PDB file of C-alpha atoms in Angstrom:
ATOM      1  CA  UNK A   1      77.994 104.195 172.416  1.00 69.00           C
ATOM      2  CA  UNK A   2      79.605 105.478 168.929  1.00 74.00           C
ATOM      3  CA  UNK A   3      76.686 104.485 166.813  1.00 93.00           C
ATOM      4  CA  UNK A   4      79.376 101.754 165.270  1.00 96.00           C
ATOM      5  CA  UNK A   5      78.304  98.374 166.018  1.00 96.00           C
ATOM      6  CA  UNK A   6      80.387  95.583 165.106  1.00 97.00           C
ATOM      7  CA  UNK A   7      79.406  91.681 165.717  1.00 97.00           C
ATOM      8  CA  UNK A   8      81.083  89.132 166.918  1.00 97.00           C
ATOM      9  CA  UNK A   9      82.896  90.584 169.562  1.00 95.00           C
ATOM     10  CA  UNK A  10      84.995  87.705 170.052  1.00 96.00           C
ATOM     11  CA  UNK A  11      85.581  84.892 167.489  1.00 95.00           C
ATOM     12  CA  UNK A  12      88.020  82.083 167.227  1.00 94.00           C
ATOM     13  CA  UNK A  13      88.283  80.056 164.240  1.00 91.00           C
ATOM     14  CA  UNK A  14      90.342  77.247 162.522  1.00 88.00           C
ATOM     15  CA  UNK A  15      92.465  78.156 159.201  1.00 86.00           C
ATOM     16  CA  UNK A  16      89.815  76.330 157.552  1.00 85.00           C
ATOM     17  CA  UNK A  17      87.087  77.567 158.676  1.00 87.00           C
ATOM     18  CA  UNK A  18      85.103  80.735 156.723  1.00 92.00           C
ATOM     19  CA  UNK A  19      83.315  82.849 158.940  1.00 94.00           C
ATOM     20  CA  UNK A  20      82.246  86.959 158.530  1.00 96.00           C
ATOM     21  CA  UNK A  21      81.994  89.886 160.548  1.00 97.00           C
ATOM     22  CA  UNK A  22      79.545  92.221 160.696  1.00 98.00           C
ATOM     23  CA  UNK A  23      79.668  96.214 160.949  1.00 98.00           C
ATOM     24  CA  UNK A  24      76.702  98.523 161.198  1.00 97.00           C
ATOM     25  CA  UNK A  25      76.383 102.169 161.705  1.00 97.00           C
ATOM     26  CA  UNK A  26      73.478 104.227 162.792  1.00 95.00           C
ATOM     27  CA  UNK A  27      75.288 107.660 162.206  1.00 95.00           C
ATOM     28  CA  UNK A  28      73.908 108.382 158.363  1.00 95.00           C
ATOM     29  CA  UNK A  29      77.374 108.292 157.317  1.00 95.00           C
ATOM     30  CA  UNK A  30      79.011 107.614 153.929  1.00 94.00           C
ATOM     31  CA  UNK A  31      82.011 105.918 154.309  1.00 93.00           C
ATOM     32  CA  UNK A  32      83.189 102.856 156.424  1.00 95.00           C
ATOM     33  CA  UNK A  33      86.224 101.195 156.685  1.00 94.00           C
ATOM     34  CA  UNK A  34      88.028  98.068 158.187  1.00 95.00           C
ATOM     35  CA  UNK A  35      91.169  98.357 160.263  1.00 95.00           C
ATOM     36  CA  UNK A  36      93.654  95.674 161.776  1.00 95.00           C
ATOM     37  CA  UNK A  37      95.048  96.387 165.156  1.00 95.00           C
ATOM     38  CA  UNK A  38      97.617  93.853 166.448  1.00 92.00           C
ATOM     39  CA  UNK A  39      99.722  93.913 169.471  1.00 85.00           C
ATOM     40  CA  UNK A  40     102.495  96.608 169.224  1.00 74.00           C
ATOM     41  CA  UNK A  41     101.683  97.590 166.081  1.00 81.00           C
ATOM     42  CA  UNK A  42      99.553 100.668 164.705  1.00 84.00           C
ATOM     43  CA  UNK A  43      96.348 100.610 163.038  1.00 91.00           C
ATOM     44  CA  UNK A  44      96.675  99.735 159.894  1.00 91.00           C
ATOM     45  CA  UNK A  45      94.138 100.662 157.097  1.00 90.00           C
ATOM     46  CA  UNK A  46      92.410  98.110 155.220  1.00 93.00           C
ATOM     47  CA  UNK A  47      89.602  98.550 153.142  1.00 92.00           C
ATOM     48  CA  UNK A  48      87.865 101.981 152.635  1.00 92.00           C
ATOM     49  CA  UNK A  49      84.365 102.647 151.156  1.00 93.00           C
ATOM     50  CA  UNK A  50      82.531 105.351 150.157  1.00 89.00           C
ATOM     51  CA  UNK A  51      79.049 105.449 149.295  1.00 87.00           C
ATOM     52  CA  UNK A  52      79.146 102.022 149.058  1.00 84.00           C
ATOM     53  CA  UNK A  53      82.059 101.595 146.457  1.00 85.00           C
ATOM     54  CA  UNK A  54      85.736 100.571 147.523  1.00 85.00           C
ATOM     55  CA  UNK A  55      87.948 103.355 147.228  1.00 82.00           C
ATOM     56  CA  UNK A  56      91.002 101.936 149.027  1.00 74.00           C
ATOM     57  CA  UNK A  57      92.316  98.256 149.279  1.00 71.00           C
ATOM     58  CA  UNK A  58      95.744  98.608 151.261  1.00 73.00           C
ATOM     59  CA  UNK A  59      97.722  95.288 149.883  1.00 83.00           C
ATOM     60  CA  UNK A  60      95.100  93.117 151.577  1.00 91.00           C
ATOM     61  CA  UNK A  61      95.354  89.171 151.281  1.00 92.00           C
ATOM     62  CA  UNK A  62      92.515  87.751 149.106  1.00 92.00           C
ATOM     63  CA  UNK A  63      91.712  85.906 152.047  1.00 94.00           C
ATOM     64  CA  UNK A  64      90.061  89.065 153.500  1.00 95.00           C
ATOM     65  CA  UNK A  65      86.862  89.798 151.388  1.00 95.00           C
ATOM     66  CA  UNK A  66      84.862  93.333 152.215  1.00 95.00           C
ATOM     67  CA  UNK A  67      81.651  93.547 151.264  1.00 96.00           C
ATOM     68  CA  UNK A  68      79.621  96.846 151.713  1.00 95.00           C
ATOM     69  CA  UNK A  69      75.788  96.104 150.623  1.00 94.00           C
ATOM     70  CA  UNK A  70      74.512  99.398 151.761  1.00 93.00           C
ATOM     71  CA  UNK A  71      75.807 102.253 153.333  1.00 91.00           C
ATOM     72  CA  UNK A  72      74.929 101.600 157.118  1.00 95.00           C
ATOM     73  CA  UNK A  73      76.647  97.884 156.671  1.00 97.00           C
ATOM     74  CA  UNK A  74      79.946  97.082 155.927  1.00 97.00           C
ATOM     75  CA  UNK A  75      81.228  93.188 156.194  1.00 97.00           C
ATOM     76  CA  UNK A  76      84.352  91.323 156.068  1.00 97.00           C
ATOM     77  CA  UNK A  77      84.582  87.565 155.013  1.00 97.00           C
ATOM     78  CA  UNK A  78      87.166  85.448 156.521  1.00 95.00           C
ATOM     79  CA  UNK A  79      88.957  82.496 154.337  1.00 93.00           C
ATOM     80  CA  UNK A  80      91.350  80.372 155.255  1.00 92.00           C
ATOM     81  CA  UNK A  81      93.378  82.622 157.915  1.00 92.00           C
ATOM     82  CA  UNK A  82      96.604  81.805 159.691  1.00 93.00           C
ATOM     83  CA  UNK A  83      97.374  82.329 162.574  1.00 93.00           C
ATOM     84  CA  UNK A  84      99.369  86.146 162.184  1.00 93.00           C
ATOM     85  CA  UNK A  85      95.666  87.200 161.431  1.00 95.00           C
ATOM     86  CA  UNK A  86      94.850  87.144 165.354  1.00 95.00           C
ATOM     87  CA  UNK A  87      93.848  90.395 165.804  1.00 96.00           C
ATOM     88  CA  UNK A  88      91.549  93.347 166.439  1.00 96.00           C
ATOM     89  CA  UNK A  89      89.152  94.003 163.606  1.00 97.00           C
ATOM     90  CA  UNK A  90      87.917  97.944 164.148  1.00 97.00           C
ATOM     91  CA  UNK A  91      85.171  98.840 161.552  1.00 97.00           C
ATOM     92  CA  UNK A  92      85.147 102.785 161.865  1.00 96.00           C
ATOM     93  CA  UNK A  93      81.918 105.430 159.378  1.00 96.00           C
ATOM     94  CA  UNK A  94      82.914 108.939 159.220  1.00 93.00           C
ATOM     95  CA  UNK A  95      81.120 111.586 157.451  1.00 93.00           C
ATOM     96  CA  UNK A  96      82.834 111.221 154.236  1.00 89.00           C
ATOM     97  CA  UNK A  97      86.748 110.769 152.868  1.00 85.00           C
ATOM     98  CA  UNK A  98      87.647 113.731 153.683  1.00 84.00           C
ATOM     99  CA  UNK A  99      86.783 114.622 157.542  1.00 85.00           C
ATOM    100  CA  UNK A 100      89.232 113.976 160.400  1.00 85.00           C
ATOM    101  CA  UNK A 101      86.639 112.394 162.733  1.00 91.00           C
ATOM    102  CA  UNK A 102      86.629 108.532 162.351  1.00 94.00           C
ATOM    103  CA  UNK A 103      83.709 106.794 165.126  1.00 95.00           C
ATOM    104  CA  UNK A 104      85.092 103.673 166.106  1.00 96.00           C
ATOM    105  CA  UNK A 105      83.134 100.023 167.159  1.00 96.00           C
ATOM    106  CA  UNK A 106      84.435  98.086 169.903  1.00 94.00           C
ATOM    107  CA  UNK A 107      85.710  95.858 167.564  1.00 96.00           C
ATOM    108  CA  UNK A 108      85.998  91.895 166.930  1.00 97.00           C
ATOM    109  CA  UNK A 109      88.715  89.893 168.769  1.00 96.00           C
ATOM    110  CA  UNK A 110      90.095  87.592 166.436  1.00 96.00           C
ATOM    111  CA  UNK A 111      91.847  84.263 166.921  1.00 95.00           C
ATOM    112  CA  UNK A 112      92.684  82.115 164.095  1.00 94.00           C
ATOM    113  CA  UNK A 113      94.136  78.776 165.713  1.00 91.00           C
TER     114      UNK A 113
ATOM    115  CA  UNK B   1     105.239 106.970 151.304  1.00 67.00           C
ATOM    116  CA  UNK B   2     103.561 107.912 154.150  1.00 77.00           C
ATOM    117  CA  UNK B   3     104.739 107.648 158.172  1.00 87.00           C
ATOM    118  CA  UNK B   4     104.186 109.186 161.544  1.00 93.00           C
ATOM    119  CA  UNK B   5     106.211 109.327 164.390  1.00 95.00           C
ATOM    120  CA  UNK B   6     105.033 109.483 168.397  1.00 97.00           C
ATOM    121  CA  UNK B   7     107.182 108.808 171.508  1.00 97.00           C
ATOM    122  CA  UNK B   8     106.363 105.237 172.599  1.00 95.00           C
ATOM    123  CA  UNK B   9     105.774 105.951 176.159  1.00 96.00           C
ATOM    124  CA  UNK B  10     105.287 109.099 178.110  1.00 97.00           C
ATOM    125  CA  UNK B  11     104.844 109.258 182.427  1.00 97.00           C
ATOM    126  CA  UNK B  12     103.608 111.903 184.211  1.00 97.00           C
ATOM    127  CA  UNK B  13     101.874 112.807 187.348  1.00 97.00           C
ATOM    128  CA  UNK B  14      98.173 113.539 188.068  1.00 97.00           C
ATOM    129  CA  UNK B  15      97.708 117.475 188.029  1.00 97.00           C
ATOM    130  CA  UNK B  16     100.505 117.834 185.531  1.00 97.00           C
ATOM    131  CA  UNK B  17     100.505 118.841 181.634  1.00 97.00           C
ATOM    132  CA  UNK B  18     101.919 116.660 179.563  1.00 98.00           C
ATOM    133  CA  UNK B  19     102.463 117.245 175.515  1.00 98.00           C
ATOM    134  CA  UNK B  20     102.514 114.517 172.851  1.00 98.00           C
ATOM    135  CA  UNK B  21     104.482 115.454 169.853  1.00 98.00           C
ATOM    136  CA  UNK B  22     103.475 113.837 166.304  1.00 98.00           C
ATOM    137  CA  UNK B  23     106.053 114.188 163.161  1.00 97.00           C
ATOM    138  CA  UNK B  24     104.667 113.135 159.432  1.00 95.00           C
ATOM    139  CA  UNK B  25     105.389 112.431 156.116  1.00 91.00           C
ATOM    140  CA  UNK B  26     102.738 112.458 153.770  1.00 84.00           C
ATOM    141  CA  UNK B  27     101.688 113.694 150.580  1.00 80.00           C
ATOM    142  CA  UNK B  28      98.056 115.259 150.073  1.00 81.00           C
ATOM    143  CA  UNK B  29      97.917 116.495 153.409  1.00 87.00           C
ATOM    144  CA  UNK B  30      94.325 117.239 154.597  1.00 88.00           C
ATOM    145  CA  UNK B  31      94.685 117.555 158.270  1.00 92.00           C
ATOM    146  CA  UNK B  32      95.855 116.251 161.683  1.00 95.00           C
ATOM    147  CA  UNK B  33      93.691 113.720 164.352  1.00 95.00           C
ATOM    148  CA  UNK B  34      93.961 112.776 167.453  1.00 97.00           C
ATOM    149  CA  UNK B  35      92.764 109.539 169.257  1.00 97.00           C
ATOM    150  CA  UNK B  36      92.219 108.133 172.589  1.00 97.00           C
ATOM    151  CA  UNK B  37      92.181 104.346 173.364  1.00 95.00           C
ATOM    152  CA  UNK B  38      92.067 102.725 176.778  1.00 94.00           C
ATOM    153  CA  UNK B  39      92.870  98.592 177.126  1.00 91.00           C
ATOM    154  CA  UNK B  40      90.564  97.027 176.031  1.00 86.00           C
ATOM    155  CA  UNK B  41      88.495 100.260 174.326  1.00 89.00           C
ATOM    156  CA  UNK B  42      87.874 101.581 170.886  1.00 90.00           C
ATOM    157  CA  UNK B  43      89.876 104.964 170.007  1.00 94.00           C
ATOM    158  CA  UNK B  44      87.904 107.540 170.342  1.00 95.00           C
ATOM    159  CA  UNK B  45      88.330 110.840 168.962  1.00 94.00           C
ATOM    160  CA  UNK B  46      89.518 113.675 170.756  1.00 96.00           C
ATOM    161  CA  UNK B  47      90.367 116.676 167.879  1.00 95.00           C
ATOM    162  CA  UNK B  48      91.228 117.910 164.879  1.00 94.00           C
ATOM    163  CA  UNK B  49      93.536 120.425 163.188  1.00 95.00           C
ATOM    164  CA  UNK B  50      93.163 121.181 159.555  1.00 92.00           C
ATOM    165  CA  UNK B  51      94.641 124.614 159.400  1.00 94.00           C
ATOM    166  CA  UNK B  52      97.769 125.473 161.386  1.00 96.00           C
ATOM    167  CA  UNK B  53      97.128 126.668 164.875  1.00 97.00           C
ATOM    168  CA  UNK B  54      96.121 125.557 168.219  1.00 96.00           C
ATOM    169  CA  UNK B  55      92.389 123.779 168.837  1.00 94.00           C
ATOM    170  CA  UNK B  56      91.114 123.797 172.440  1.00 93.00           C
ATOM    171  CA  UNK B  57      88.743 121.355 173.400  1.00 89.00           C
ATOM    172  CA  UNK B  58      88.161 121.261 177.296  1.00 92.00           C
ATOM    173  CA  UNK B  59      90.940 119.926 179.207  1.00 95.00           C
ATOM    174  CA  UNK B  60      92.838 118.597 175.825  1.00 96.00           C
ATOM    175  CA  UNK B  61      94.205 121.275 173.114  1.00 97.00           C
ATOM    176  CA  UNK B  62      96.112 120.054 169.647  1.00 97.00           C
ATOM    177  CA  UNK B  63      98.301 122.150 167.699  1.00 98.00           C
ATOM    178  CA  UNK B  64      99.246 121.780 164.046  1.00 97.00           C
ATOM    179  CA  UNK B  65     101.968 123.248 162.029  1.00 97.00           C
ATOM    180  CA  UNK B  66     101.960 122.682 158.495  1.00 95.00           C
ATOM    181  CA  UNK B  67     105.266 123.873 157.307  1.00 94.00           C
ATOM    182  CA  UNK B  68     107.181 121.815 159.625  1.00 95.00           C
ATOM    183  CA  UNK B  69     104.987 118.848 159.275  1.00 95.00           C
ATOM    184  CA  UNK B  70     104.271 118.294 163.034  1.00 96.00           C
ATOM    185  CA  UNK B  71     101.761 118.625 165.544  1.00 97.00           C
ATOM    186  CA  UNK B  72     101.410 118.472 169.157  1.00 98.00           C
ATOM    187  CA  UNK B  73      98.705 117.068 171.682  1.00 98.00           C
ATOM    188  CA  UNK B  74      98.294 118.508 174.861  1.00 98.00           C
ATOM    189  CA  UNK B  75      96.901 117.650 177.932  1.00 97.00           C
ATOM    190  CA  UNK B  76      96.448 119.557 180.835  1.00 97.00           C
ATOM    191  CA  UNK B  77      95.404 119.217 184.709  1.00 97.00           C
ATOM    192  CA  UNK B  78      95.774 115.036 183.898  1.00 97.00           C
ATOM    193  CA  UNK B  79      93.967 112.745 185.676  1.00 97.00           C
ATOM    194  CA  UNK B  80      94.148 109.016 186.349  1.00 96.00           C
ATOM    195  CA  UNK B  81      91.479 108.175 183.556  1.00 96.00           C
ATOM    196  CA  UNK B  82      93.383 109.807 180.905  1.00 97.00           C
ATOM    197  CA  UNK B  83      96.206 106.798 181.141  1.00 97.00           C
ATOM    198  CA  UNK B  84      95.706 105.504 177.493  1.00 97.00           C
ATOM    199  CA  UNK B  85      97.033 105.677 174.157  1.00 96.00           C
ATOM    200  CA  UNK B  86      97.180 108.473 172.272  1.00 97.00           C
ATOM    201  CA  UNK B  87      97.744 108.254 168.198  1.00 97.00           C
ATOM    202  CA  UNK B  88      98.013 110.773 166.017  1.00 96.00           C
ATOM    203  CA  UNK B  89      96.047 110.482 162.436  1.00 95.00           C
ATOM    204  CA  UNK B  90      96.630 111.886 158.689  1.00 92.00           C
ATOM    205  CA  UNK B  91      94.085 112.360 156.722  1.00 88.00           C
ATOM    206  CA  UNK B  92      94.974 112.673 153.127  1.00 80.00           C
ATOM    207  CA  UNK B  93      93.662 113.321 149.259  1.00 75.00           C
ATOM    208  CA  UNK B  94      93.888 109.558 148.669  1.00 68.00           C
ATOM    209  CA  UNK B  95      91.007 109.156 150.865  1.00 63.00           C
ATOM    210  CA  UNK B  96      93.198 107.258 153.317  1.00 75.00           C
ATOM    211  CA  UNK B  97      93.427 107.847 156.874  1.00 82.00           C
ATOM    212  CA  UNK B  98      96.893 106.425 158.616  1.00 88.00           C
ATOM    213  CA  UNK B  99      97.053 106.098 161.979  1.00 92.00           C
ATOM    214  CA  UNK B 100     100.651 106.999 163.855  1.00 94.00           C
ATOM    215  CA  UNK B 101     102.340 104.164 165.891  1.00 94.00           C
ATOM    216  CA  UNK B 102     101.005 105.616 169.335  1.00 95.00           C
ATOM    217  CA  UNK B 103     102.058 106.883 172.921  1.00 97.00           C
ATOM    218  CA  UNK B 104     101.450 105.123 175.999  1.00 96.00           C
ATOM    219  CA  UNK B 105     100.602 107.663 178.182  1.00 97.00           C
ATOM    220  CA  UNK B 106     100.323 106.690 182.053  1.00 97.00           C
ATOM    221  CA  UNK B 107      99.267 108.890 184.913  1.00 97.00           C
ATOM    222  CA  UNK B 108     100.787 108.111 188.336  1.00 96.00           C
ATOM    223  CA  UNK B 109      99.582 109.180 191.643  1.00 94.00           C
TER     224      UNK B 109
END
């Protein structure tokens, strides 16, 4: 247990469909972000936020929205996805921006058909 | 830009050290990660180097050197559980964090 929980685990959805996923930490940290993991392929950085502001949007399709209401929850709205999408969705909180320990969730599995 | 490089794949037998070398090229350099992830499994974090030198953690030690923009992982006295992948992280002044490609370490009998 990291203290990073992320929800759904698992989600498939059509390219039409909207759907969100949900991060939460229980750590008292102030920044959270949103990585992709696919197959063969290292992390790559997506969103960052700190103290509840975006401070990093790595060339993200609009069809990704973050949304960070508060500082223990961090979200990600999904529009219109294709397929390439399917992925691993990792929300990791660390202290702040500028520590080198990320806590990781178990991430959601996601399947755009 | 900014890029790391790791070996893909590294083998070794149980009992045995094994060392995972990490090569960057960033700008703003903050400091060096390491990560564990097993199939299936979140990475977890394992240590960090932010000034040049070796870190010892238990079994695991990581070694940065600044000047020649690399770093090392090391493991020692492996064991079956620590088959996994291992990435190496940079943390730097744009408040971004980039993860390394990864190494595919297995442990064999």
């Amino acid at each position: 247990e990291t203290g990073v929980t992320q929800t759904p685990r698992h989600l498939v959805m059509g390219m039409t469909n909207k759907k969100s996923l949900k991060c939460e930490q229980h750590l008292g940290h102030n920044a959270m972000y949103w990585y992709k993991q696919s197959a063969k392929k290292p992390l790559e950085l997506m969103f960052v936020y700190s103290l509840e502001e975006r401070v990093e949007n790595n060339s993200v399709p609009s069809r990704f929205s973050p949304e960070c209401p508060n500082s223990s929850h961090l979200f990600l709205h999904l529009h219109t996805l294709q397929p390439e999408d399917s992925a691993l969705y990792l929300c990791a909180s660390s202290q702040d921006t500028t520590t080198g320990e990320l806590f990781f969730g178990e991430g959601s599995r996601l399947t755009v058909l | 830009g900014q890029s790391l490089e790791q070996p893909s794949e590294v083998t070794a037998v149980e009992g045995a050290i094994v060392q995972i070398n990490c090569t960057y090229q960033t700008s703003g350099f903050y400091g060096l990660s390491w990560y564990q992830q097993h199939d299936g499994g979140a990475p977890t974090f394992l240590s960090y180097n932010g000034l040049d030198g070796l870190e010892e953690t238990g079994r695991f030690s990581s070694f940065l050197s600044r000047s020649d923009s690399y770093g090392y992982l090391l493991l020692q006295e492996l064991q079956m559980k620590d088959s996994a992948s291992y990435f190496c992280a940079v943390r730097n002044y744009g408040q971004n964090f980039v993860f390394g490609p990864g190494t595919r370490l297995s442990v064999l009998p």
